[in-house]
Amino acid sequence: MKKTLIAVMCILGLTFSACTQSSTEKLNVMTFNIRLDSQSDGDNQWPYRKDYAANLIKFYETDLCGSQEVQHHQLMDLLERLPEYAYIGVGREDGNTKGEYTPIFYRKDRFTLINSGNFWLGEDMNAVGVKGWDAACERVATWGIFKDNSTGKEFFMLNTHLDHMGQVARREGASLVLEQATLLAKNLPIIVTGDFNATADSEPIKVLTNTSDPRHVVDTRTFTELRYGPEGSFHNFGRTEQDRRRVIDYVFVKGNFKVLRHGILTESMGHLYPSDHYPVLSTLVIE
């Protein structure tokens, strides 16, 4: 009955993309700064929202999630609640478990991990736990090459968290992301996710999206078929006024992608939020 109904709807032109793109082709890609575990967050401290955050990832049938500010115990909490996912990534302070991760979570049944690695955003990208340029914090990028078992297609994904203070570190970190993504992807389609602590008109985003640079990536929010949600992704647990919220979390792509939708997801339960950032979700198809 369900298949018959879908077929009839397709004939009548009543569906949007369901008739032309199967669910096995679509990639639901999320970037989600989950906010580190801090007692200063009061009723929004991690123990009160960890189930909420995990269920959000699951509810939106996320295939790949680049996350930020993930401490080791938070990583373990998420993996416990999301057994269908595996991850790549390391703590930024020691290349092991100390400090914040920028992990990539991926569905174990859908993707095969072909290769992966990490590098630090600094003059020496192999210097583990070293602050680059004028950065306030150590910054790490995690990357992987994946094969989609449902289509056989391979792609590259990188996830990072750009510094929030150092102007040189922000510019050079963005440039390094482009350089390494281009080098490591080896002509595969590229997905870049992250909290870039930067609005669309700021220098780091201009570096990433500069069309005169052949390495540039494109913000999926700018060329989607369907755009949903507000014009801001950081809300500070609802404390930032609506008209002052800005988009600083992105899903970028490079290559032969079609972007079916882009959403900034604003769920809350009263005064409880899954994070102080709204997760950002893009549904992609590699053509």
PDB file of C-alpha atoms in Angstrom:
ATOM      1  CA  MET A   1       0.000   0.000   0.000  1.00  0.00           C
ATOM      2  CA  LYS A   2       2.805   2.456   0.925  1.00  0.00           C
ATOM      3  CA  LYS A   3       4.739   1.796  -2.296  1.00  0.00           C
ATOM      4  CA  THR A   4       1.553   2.197  -4.318  1.00  0.00           C
ATOM      5  CA  LEU A   5       0.782   5.515  -2.650  1.00  0.00           C
ATOM      6  CA  ILE A   6       4.266   6.868  -3.325  1.00  0.00           C
ATOM      7  CA  ALA A   7       4.045   5.798  -6.956  1.00  0.00           C
ATOM      8  CA  VAL A   8       0.683   7.553  -7.356  1.00  0.00           C
ATOM      9  CA  MET A   9       2.025  10.716  -5.718  1.00  0.00           C
ATOM     10  CA  CYS A  10       5.006  10.736  -8.073  1.00  0.00           C
ATOM     11  CA  ILE A  11       2.729  10.419 -11.074  1.00  0.00           C
ATOM     12  CA  LEU A  12       0.596  13.294  -9.823  1.00  0.00           C
ATOM     13  CA  GLY A  13       3.655  15.437  -9.100  1.00  0.00           C
ATOM     14  CA  LEU A  14       2.776  15.776  -5.432  1.00  0.00           C
ATOM     15  CA  THR A  15       6.190  15.030  -3.955  1.00  0.00           C
ATOM     16  CA  PHE A  16       9.307  17.154  -4.012  1.00  0.00           C
ATOM     17  CA  SER A  17      12.480  15.068  -4.108  1.00  0.00           C
ATOM     18  CA  ALA A  18      11.320  11.720  -2.765  1.00  0.00           C
ATOM     19  CA  CYS A  19      10.526  10.520  -6.280  1.00  0.00           C
ATOM     20  CA  THR A  20      13.858  11.475  -7.763  1.00  0.00           C
ATOM     21  CA  GLN A  21      16.263  10.733  -4.917  1.00  0.00           C
ATOM     22  CA  SER A  22      16.075   7.516  -2.913  1.00  0.00           C
ATOM     23  CA  SER A  23      16.780   7.525   0.810  1.00  0.00           C
ATOM     24  CA  THR A  24      19.894   5.453   0.206  1.00  0.00           C
ATOM     25  CA  GLU A  25      21.401   8.276  -1.883  1.00  0.00           C
ATOM     26  CA  LYS A  26      20.707  11.073   0.571  1.00  0.00           C
ATOM     27  CA  LEU A  27      23.294  12.069   3.154  1.00  0.00           C
ATOM     28  CA  ASN A  28      21.980  13.814   6.254  1.00  0.00           C
ATOM     29  CA  VAL A  29      25.034  15.772   7.405  1.00  0.00           C
ATOM     30  CA  MET A  30      24.991  17.647  10.705  1.00  0.00           C
ATOM     31  CA  THR A  31      27.356  20.028  12.444  1.00  0.00           C
ATOM     32  CA  PHE A  32      26.651  20.196  16.160  1.00  0.00           C
ATOM     33  CA  ASN A  33      28.639  22.012  18.826  1.00  0.00           C
ATOM     34  CA  ILE A  34      27.374  20.143  21.888  1.00  0.00           C
ATOM     35  CA  ARG A  35      28.954  22.575  24.415  1.00  0.00           C
ATOM     36  CA  LEU A  36      31.488  21.243  26.879  1.00  0.00           C
ATOM     37  CA  ASP A  37      30.390  20.058  30.302  1.00  0.00           C
ATOM     38  CA  SER A  38      30.473  23.121  32.580  1.00  0.00           C
ATOM     39  CA  GLN A  39      28.910  23.620  35.996  1.00  0.00           C
ATOM     40  CA  SER A  40      28.336  27.265  35.089  1.00  0.00           C
ATOM     41  CA  ASP A  41      25.551  26.124  32.751  1.00  0.00           C
ATOM     42  CA  GLY A  42      23.298  25.316  35.698  1.00  0.00           C
ATOM     43  CA  ASP A  43      20.125  23.580  34.549  1.00  0.00           C
ATOM     44  CA  ASN A  44      21.654  23.176  31.088  1.00  0.00           C
ATOM     45  CA  GLN A  45      24.776  21.344  32.293  1.00  0.00           C
ATOM     46  CA  TRP A  46      25.627  18.250  30.270  1.00  0.00           C
ATOM     47  CA  PRO A  47      24.114  15.600  32.623  1.00  0.00           C
ATOM     48  CA  TYR A  48      20.681  17.176  32.120  1.00  0.00           C
ATOM     49  CA  ARG A  49      20.854  17.368  28.320  1.00  0.00           C
ATOM     50  CA  LYS A  50      22.981  14.416  27.176  1.00  0.00           C
ATOM     51  CA  ASP A  51      19.933  12.264  26.392  1.00  0.00           C
ATOM     52  CA  TYR A  52      18.354  15.188  24.553  1.00  0.00           C
ATOM     53  CA  ALA A  53      21.472  15.763  22.436  1.00  0.00           C
ATOM     54  CA  ALA A  54      21.797  12.092  21.524  1.00  0.00           C
ATOM     55  CA  ASN A  55      18.116  11.734  20.674  1.00  0.00           C
ATOM     56  CA  LEU A  56      18.298  14.797  18.436  1.00  0.00           C
ATOM     57  CA  ILE A  57      21.044  13.201  16.352  1.00  0.00           C
ATOM     58  CA  LYS A  58      19.026  10.005  16.144  1.00  0.00           C
ATOM     59  CA  PHE A  59      15.660  11.655  15.429  1.00  0.00           C
ATOM     60  CA  TYR A  60      16.954  13.512  12.380  1.00  0.00           C
ATOM     61  CA  GLU A  61      18.374  10.250  10.991  1.00  0.00           C
ATOM     62  CA  THR A  62      21.786  11.852  10.861  1.00  0.00           C
ATOM     63  CA  ASP A  63      24.223   9.901   8.733  1.00  0.00           C
ATOM     64  CA  LEU A  64      27.320  11.965   9.539  1.00  0.00           C
ATOM     65  CA  CYS A  65      27.787  14.415  12.390  1.00  0.00           C
ATOM     66  CA  GLY A  66      30.757  16.714  12.848  1.00  0.00           C
ATOM     67  CA  SER A  67      30.719  17.801  16.471  1.00  0.00           C
ATOM     68  CA  GLN A  68      32.719  20.284  18.538  1.00  0.00           C
ATOM     69  CA  GLU A  69      33.621  20.920  22.211  1.00  0.00           C
ATOM     70  CA  VAL A  70      33.304  17.216  22.939  1.00  0.00           C
ATOM     71  CA  GLN A  71      35.126  16.153  26.100  1.00  0.00           C
ATOM     72  CA  HIS A  72      36.050  12.509  26.500  1.00  0.00           C
ATOM     73  CA  HIS A  73      33.295  11.627  28.958  1.00  0.00           C
ATOM     74  CA  GLN A  74      30.772  13.360  26.695  1.00  0.00           C
ATOM     75  CA  LEU A  75      32.048  11.283  23.792  1.00  0.00           C
ATOM     76  CA  MET A  76      31.493   8.131  25.838  1.00  0.00           C
ATOM     77  CA  ASP A  77      28.001   9.305  26.814  1.00  0.00           C
ATOM     78  CA  LEU A  78      27.058   9.832  23.173  1.00  0.00           C
ATOM     79  CA  LEU A  79      28.477   6.517  21.999  1.00  0.00           C
ATOM     80  CA  GLU A  80      26.587   4.713  24.769  1.00  0.00           C
ATOM     81  CA  ARG A  81      23.344   6.309  23.568  1.00  0.00           C
ATOM     82  CA  LEU A  82      24.118   5.975  19.885  1.00  0.00           C
ATOM     83  CA  PRO A  83      25.378   2.407  19.446  1.00  0.00           C
ATOM     84  CA  GLU A  84      24.680   2.519  15.705  1.00  0.00           C
ATOM     85  CA  TYR A  85      27.454   5.111  15.287  1.00  0.00           C
ATOM     86  CA  ALA A  86      31.239   4.925  15.281  1.00  0.00           C
ATOM     87  CA  TYR A  87      33.578   7.921  15.453  1.00  0.00           C
ATOM     88  CA  ILE A  88      36.980   9.263  14.520  1.00  0.00           C
ATOM     89  CA  GLY A  89      38.824  11.979  16.421  1.00  0.00           C
ATOM     90  CA  VAL A  90      41.194  12.766  19.291  1.00  0.00           C
ATOM     91  CA  GLY A  91      41.470  15.185  22.178  1.00  0.00           C
ATOM     92  CA  ARG A  92      43.145  18.378  21.043  1.00  0.00           C
ATOM     93  CA  GLU A  93      45.508  18.734  24.017  1.00  0.00           C
ATOM     94  CA  ASP A  94      47.393  15.433  23.731  1.00  0.00           C
ATOM     95  CA  GLY A  95      46.197  13.718  20.570  1.00  0.00           C
ATOM     96  CA  ASN A  96      44.572  11.085  22.731  1.00  0.00           C
ATOM     97  CA  THR A  97      41.785  11.750  25.245  1.00  0.00           C
ATOM     98  CA  LYS A  98      42.707  15.078  26.856  1.00  0.00           C
ATOM     99  CA  GLY A  99      40.924  18.229  25.823  1.00  0.00           C
ATOM    100  CA  GLU A 100      38.092  18.834  23.415  1.00  0.00           C
ATOM    101  CA  TYR A 101      37.528  16.569  20.411  1.00  0.00           C
ATOM    102  CA  THR A 102      36.166  17.555  17.008  1.00  0.00           C
ATOM    103  CA  PRO A 103      34.900  14.057  16.223  1.00  0.00           C
ATOM    104  CA  ILE A 104      33.032  12.811  13.194  1.00  0.00           C
ATOM    105  CA  PHE A 105      30.258  10.372  14.058  1.00  0.00           C
ATOM    106  CA  TYR A 106      29.112   8.083  11.255  1.00  0.00           C
ATOM    107  CA  ARG A 107      26.640   5.248  10.817  1.00  0.00           C
ATOM    108  CA  LYS A 108      28.501   1.960  11.040  1.00  0.00           C
ATOM    109  CA  ASP A 109      26.025   0.062   8.877  1.00  0.00           C
ATOM    110  CA  ARG A 110      26.093   2.576   6.027  1.00  0.00           C
ATOM    111  CA  PHE A 111      29.722   3.697   5.759  1.00  0.00           C
ATOM    112  CA  THR A 112      33.101   2.042   5.550  1.00  0.00           C
ATOM    113  CA  LEU A 113      35.972   4.125   6.875  1.00  0.00           C
ATOM    114  CA  ILE A 114      38.809   3.953   4.359  1.00  0.00           C
ATOM    115  CA  ASN A 115      41.287   6.372   5.927  1.00  0.00           C
ATOM    116  CA  SER A 116      41.352   9.025   8.640  1.00  0.00           C
ATOM    117  CA  GLY A 117      43.577  11.371  10.563  1.00  0.00           C
ATOM    118  CA  ASN A 118      43.958  14.577  12.528  1.00  0.00           C
ATOM    119  CA  PHE A 119      46.025  17.740  12.256  1.00  0.00           C
ATOM    120  CA  TRP A 120      46.411  20.823  14.392  1.00  0.00           C
ATOM    121  CA  LEU A 121      45.643  24.332  13.201  1.00  0.00           C
ATOM    122  CA  GLY A 122      49.059  25.897  13.562  1.00  0.00           C
ATOM    123  CA  GLU A 123      52.371  26.664  11.883  1.00  0.00           C
ATOM    124  CA  ASP A 124      53.302  23.002  12.356  1.00  0.00           C
ATOM    125  CA  MET A 125      50.108  21.029  11.848  1.00  0.00           C
ATOM    126  CA  ASN A 126      51.771  17.911  13.280  1.00  0.00           C
ATOM    127  CA  ALA A 127      52.651  19.603  16.583  1.00  0.00           C
ATOM    128  CA  VAL A 128      50.197  17.929  18.945  1.00  0.00           C
ATOM    129  CA  GLY A 129      48.558  20.186  21.499  1.00  0.00           C
ATOM    130  CA  VAL A 130      50.321  23.377  20.381  1.00  0.00           C
ATOM    131  CA  LYS A 131      48.428  26.632  19.976  1.00  0.00           C
ATOM    132  CA  GLY A 132      48.886  27.969  16.462  1.00  0.00           C
ATOM    133  CA  TRP A 133      49.779  31.553  15.605  1.00  0.00           C
ATOM    134  CA  ASP A 134      47.943  33.879  18.041  1.00  0.00           C
ATOM    135  CA  ALA A 135      45.219  31.384  18.988  1.00  0.00           C
ATOM    136  CA  ALA A 136      43.664  31.383  22.439  1.00  0.00           C
ATOM    137  CA  CYS A 137      43.234  27.585  22.388  1.00  0.00           C
ATOM    138  CA  GLU A 138      44.657  24.484  20.777  1.00  0.00           C
ATOM    139  CA  ARG A 139      42.646  23.715  17.654  1.00  0.00           C
ATOM    140  CA  VAL A 140      42.412  20.379  15.873  1.00  0.00           C
ATOM    141  CA  ALA A 141      40.817  19.112  12.680  1.00  0.00           C
ATOM    142  CA  THR A 142      39.616  15.535  12.153  1.00  0.00           C
ATOM    143  CA  TRP A 143      39.149  14.036   8.704  1.00  0.00           C
ATOM    144  CA  GLY A 144      38.077  10.806   7.101  1.00  0.00           C
ATOM    145  CA  ILE A 145      37.561   9.185   3.725  1.00  0.00           C
ATOM    146  CA  PHE A 146      34.353   7.168   3.654  1.00  0.00           C
ATOM    147  CA  LYS A 147      32.689   4.750   1.282  1.00  0.00           C
ATOM    148  CA  ASP A 148      28.899   4.803   1.184  1.00  0.00           C
ATOM    149  CA  ASN A 149      28.012   1.112   1.195  1.00  0.00           C
ATOM    150  CA  SER A 150      24.582   1.823  -0.305  1.00  0.00           C
ATOM    151  CA  THR A 151      25.924   3.571  -3.427  1.00  0.00           C
ATOM    152  CA  GLY A 152      29.612   2.621  -3.585  1.00  0.00           C
ATOM    153  CA  LYS A 153      30.559   6.303  -3.738  1.00  0.00           C
ATOM    154  CA  GLU A 154      33.525   7.638  -1.772  1.00  0.00           C
ATOM    155  CA  PHE A 155      33.875  11.082  -0.255  1.00  0.00           C
ATOM    156  CA  PHE A 156      36.064  13.103   2.098  1.00  0.00           C
ATOM    157  CA  MET A 157      34.835  14.802   5.279  1.00  0.00           C
ATOM    158  CA  LEU A 158      36.647  17.197   7.605  1.00  0.00           C
ATOM    159  CA  ASN A 159      35.396  18.664  10.879  1.00  0.00           C
ATOM    160  CA  THR A 160      36.981  21.417  12.961  1.00  0.00           C
ATOM    161  CA  HIS A 161      36.499  24.252  15.454  1.00  0.00           C
ATOM    162  CA  LEU A 162      38.185  27.528  14.543  1.00  0.00           C
ATOM    163  CA  ASP A 163      39.720  29.772  17.189  1.00  0.00           C
ATOM    164  CA  HIS A 164      37.466  32.475  18.581  1.00  0.00           C
ATOM    165  CA  MET A 165      40.130  35.096  19.355  1.00  0.00           C
ATOM    166  CA  GLY A 166      43.342  35.083  17.325  1.00  0.00           C
ATOM    167  CA  GLN A 167      42.836  36.950  14.061  1.00  0.00           C
ATOM    168  CA  VAL A 168      45.896  35.398  12.425  1.00  0.00           C
ATOM    169  CA  ALA A 169      44.905  31.953  13.700  1.00  0.00           C
ATOM    170  CA  ARG A 170      41.405  32.339  12.320  1.00  0.00           C
ATOM    171  CA  ARG A 171      42.599  33.362   8.857  1.00  0.00           C
ATOM    172  CA  GLU A 172      45.463  30.878   8.637  1.00  0.00           C
ATOM    173  CA  GLY A 173      43.394  28.095  10.179  1.00  0.00           C
ATOM    174  CA  ALA A 174      40.745  28.518   7.480  1.00  0.00           C
ATOM    175  CA  SER A 175      43.430  28.498   4.800  1.00  0.00           C
ATOM    176  CA  LEU A 176      45.002  25.340   6.256  1.00  0.00           C
ATOM    177  CA  VAL A 177      41.622  23.604   6.223  1.00  0.00           C
ATOM    178  CA  LEU A 178      41.310  24.335   2.497  1.00  0.00           C
ATOM    179  CA  GLU A 179      44.869  23.239   1.802  1.00  0.00           C
ATOM    180  CA  GLN A 180      44.585  19.946   3.643  1.00  0.00           C
ATOM    181  CA  ALA A 181      41.092  19.131   2.416  1.00  0.00           C
ATOM    182  CA  THR A 182      42.258  19.583  -1.175  1.00  0.00           C
ATOM    183  CA  LEU A 183      45.398  17.498  -0.596  1.00  0.00           C
ATOM    184  CA  LEU A 184      43.837  14.688   1.415  1.00  0.00           C
ATOM    185  CA  ALA A 185      40.629  14.324  -0.591  1.00  0.00           C
ATOM    186  CA  LYS A 186      42.503  13.441  -3.787  1.00  0.00           C
ATOM    187  CA  ASN A 187      39.704  14.715  -6.041  1.00  0.00           C
ATOM    188  CA  LEU A 188      36.919  13.098  -4.035  1.00  0.00           C
ATOM    189  CA  PRO A 189      33.812  15.143  -3.150  1.00  0.00           C
ATOM    190  CA  ILE A 190      34.489  17.187  -0.010  1.00  0.00           C
ATOM    191  CA  ILE A 191      32.326  17.944   3.030  1.00  0.00           C
ATOM    192  CA  VAL A 192      33.614  20.378   5.664  1.00  0.00           C
ATOM    193  CA  THR A 193      31.717  20.918   8.906  1.00  0.00           C
ATOM    194  CA  GLY A 194      32.486  22.999  11.930  1.00  0.00           C
ATOM    195  CA  ASP A 195      31.968  25.802  14.368  1.00  0.00           C
ATOM    196  CA  PHE A 196      33.993  28.518  12.672  1.00  0.00           C
ATOM    197  CA  ASN A 197      33.244  31.245  15.224  1.00  0.00           C
ATOM    198  CA  ALA A 198      32.690  33.484  12.220  1.00  0.00           C
ATOM    199  CA  THR A 199      29.814  35.067  10.347  1.00  0.00           C
ATOM    200  CA  ALA A 200      29.472  34.872   6.578  1.00  0.00           C
ATOM    201  CA  ASP A 201      30.953  38.358   6.077  1.00  0.00           C
ATOM    202  CA  SER A 202      34.027  37.737   8.257  1.00  0.00           C
ATOM    203  CA  GLU A 203      37.551  36.926   7.082  1.00  0.00           C
ATOM    204  CA  PRO A 204      37.660  33.170   7.832  1.00  0.00           C
ATOM    205  CA  ILE A 205      34.481  32.477   5.868  1.00  0.00           C
ATOM    206  CA  LYS A 206      35.632  34.698   3.022  1.00  0.00           C
ATOM    207  CA  VAL A 207      38.855  32.678   2.899  1.00  0.00           C
ATOM    208  CA  LEU A 208      36.904  29.433   2.727  1.00  0.00           C
ATOM    209  CA  THR A 209      34.389  30.572   0.098  1.00  0.00           C
ATOM    210  CA  ASN A 210      36.557  32.824  -2.094  1.00  0.00           C
ATOM    211  CA  THR A 211      35.563  31.786  -5.604  1.00  0.00           C
ATOM    212  CA  SER A 212      38.861  33.030  -7.046  1.00  0.00           C
ATOM    213  CA  ASP A 213      40.613  30.293  -5.037  1.00  0.00           C
ATOM    214  CA  PRO A 214      40.238  26.933  -6.824  1.00  0.00           C
ATOM    215  CA  ARG A 215      40.292  25.208  -3.436  1.00  0.00           C
ATOM    216  CA  HIS A 216      37.194  27.055  -2.169  1.00  0.00           C
ATOM    217  CA  VAL A 217      34.161  25.386  -0.637  1.00  0.00           C
ATOM    218  CA  VAL A 218      30.514  26.443  -0.783  1.00  0.00           C
ATOM    219  CA  ASP A 219      28.142  27.064   2.122  1.00  0.00           C
ATOM    220  CA  THR A 220      25.222  24.645   1.650  1.00  0.00           C
ATOM    221  CA  ARG A 221      22.921  27.257   3.148  1.00  0.00           C
ATOM    222  CA  THR A 222      23.455  29.481   0.102  1.00  0.00           C
ATOM    223  CA  PHE A 223      22.367  27.086  -2.624  1.00  0.00           C
ATOM    224  CA  THR A 224      19.870  24.714  -1.104  1.00  0.00           C
ATOM    225  CA  GLU A 225      16.489  23.853  -2.574  1.00  0.00           C
ATOM    226  CA  LEU A 226      14.860  24.304   0.840  1.00  0.00           C
ATOM    227  CA  ARG A 227      16.122  26.539   3.668  1.00  0.00           C
ATOM    228  CA  TYR A 228      14.594  26.240   7.112  1.00  0.00           C
ATOM    229  CA  GLY A 229      15.094  27.933  10.450  1.00  0.00           C
ATOM    230  CA  PRO A 230      16.384  31.245  11.790  1.00  0.00           C
ATOM    231  CA  GLU A 231      19.344  33.389  10.776  1.00  0.00           C
ATOM    232  CA  GLY A 232      21.458  32.379  13.760  1.00  0.00           C
ATOM    233  CA  SER A 233      23.031  29.201  15.148  1.00  0.00           C
ATOM    234  CA  PHE A 234      24.561  30.395  18.465  1.00  0.00           C
ATOM    235  CA  HIS A 235      21.992  31.322  21.108  1.00  0.00           C
ATOM    236  CA  ASN A 236      23.791  30.851  24.467  1.00  0.00           C
ATOM    237  CA  PHE A 237      21.049  28.649  25.905  1.00  0.00           C
ATOM    238  CA  GLY A 238      18.410  31.107  24.750  1.00  0.00           C
ATOM    239  CA  ARG A 239      20.024  34.095  26.427  1.00  0.00           C
ATOM    240  CA  THR A 240      21.155  35.864  23.246  1.00  0.00           C
ATOM    241  CA  GLU A 241      18.422  38.107  21.862  1.00  0.00           C
ATOM    242  CA  GLN A 242      16.881  36.889  18.625  1.00  0.00           C
ATOM    243  CA  ASP A 243      18.065  39.842  16.526  1.00  0.00           C
ATOM    244  CA  ARG A 244      21.649  39.385  17.737  1.00  0.00           C
ATOM    245  CA  ARG A 245      22.006  35.715  16.881  1.00  0.00           C
ATOM    246  CA  ARG A 246      24.331  34.916  13.980  1.00  0.00           C
ATOM    247  CA  VAL A 247      25.216  31.825  11.960  1.00  0.00           C
ATOM    248  CA  ILE A 248      28.680  30.576  12.950  1.00  0.00           C
ATOM    249  CA  ASP A 249      28.173  26.833  12.343  1.00  0.00           C
ATOM    250  CA  TYR A 250      28.452  25.552   8.786  1.00  0.00           C
ATOM    251  CA  VAL A 251      28.219  22.623   6.406  1.00  0.00           C
ATOM    252  CA  PHE A 252      30.410  23.336   3.369  1.00  0.00           C
ATOM    253  CA  VAL A 253      30.832  21.218   0.250  1.00  0.00           C
ATOM    254  CA  LYS A 254      33.047  21.046  -2.801  1.00  0.00           C
ATOM    255  CA  GLY A 255      32.401  18.809  -5.789  1.00  0.00           C
ATOM    256  CA  ASN A 256      29.394  17.345  -7.500  1.00  0.00           C
ATOM    257  CA  PHE A 257      26.780  17.803  -4.781  1.00  0.00           C
ATOM    258  CA  LYS A 258      23.100  18.588  -4.838  1.00  0.00           C
ATOM    259  CA  VAL A 259      21.798  20.215  -1.656  1.00  0.00           C
ATOM    260  CA  LEU A 260      18.190  19.205  -1.040  1.00  0.00           C
ATOM    261  CA  ARG A 261      17.682  21.100   2.215  1.00  0.00           C
ATOM    262  CA  HIS A 262      19.421  23.076   4.945  1.00  0.00           C
ATOM    263  CA  GLY A 263      18.031  23.613   8.408  1.00  0.00           C
ATOM    264  CA  ILE A 264      18.985  25.314  11.656  1.00  0.00           C
ATOM    265  CA  LEU A 265      17.177  23.219  14.263  1.00  0.00           C
ATOM    266  CA  THR A 266      15.792  25.210  17.162  1.00  0.00           C
ATOM    267  CA  GLU A 267      14.277  22.623  19.493  1.00  0.00           C
ATOM    268  CA  SER A 268      14.070  23.211  23.221  1.00  0.00           C
ATOM    269  CA  MET A 269      12.027  21.805  26.085  1.00  0.00           C
ATOM    270  CA  GLY A 270      11.094  24.849  28.091  1.00  0.00           C
ATOM    271  CA  HIS A 271      14.410  26.231  29.295  1.00  0.00           C
ATOM    272  CA  LEU A 272      16.344  23.044  28.502  1.00  0.00           C
ATOM    273  CA  TYR A 273      18.367  23.055  25.288  1.00  0.00           C
ATOM    274  CA  PRO A 274      20.461  20.270  23.726  1.00  0.00           C
ATOM    275  CA  SER A 275      23.329  22.811  23.491  1.00  0.00           C
ATOM    276  CA  ASP A 276      24.103  26.525  23.425  1.00  0.00           C
ATOM    277  CA  HIS A 277      24.402  26.136  19.628  1.00  0.00           C
ATOM    278  CA  TYR A 278      21.594  25.029  17.378  1.00  0.00           C
ATOM    279  CA  PRO A 279      22.604  22.012  15.292  1.00  0.00           C
ATOM    280  CA  VAL A 280      22.763  22.620  11.548  1.00  0.00           C
ATOM    281  CA  LEU A 281      21.597  19.910   9.146  1.00  0.00           C
ATOM    282  CA  SER A 282      22.089  19.638   5.379  1.00  0.00           C
ATOM    283  CA  THR A 283      20.695  16.859   3.215  1.00  0.00           C
ATOM    284  CA  LEU A 284      23.033  16.174   0.305  1.00  0.00           C
ATOM    285  CA  VAL A 285      23.248  13.943  -2.726  1.00  0.00           C
ATOM    286  CA  ILE A 286      26.522  13.127  -4.469  1.00  0.00           C
ATOM    287  CA  GLU A 287      25.665  13.267  -8.161  1.00  0.00           C
TER     288      GLU A 287
END
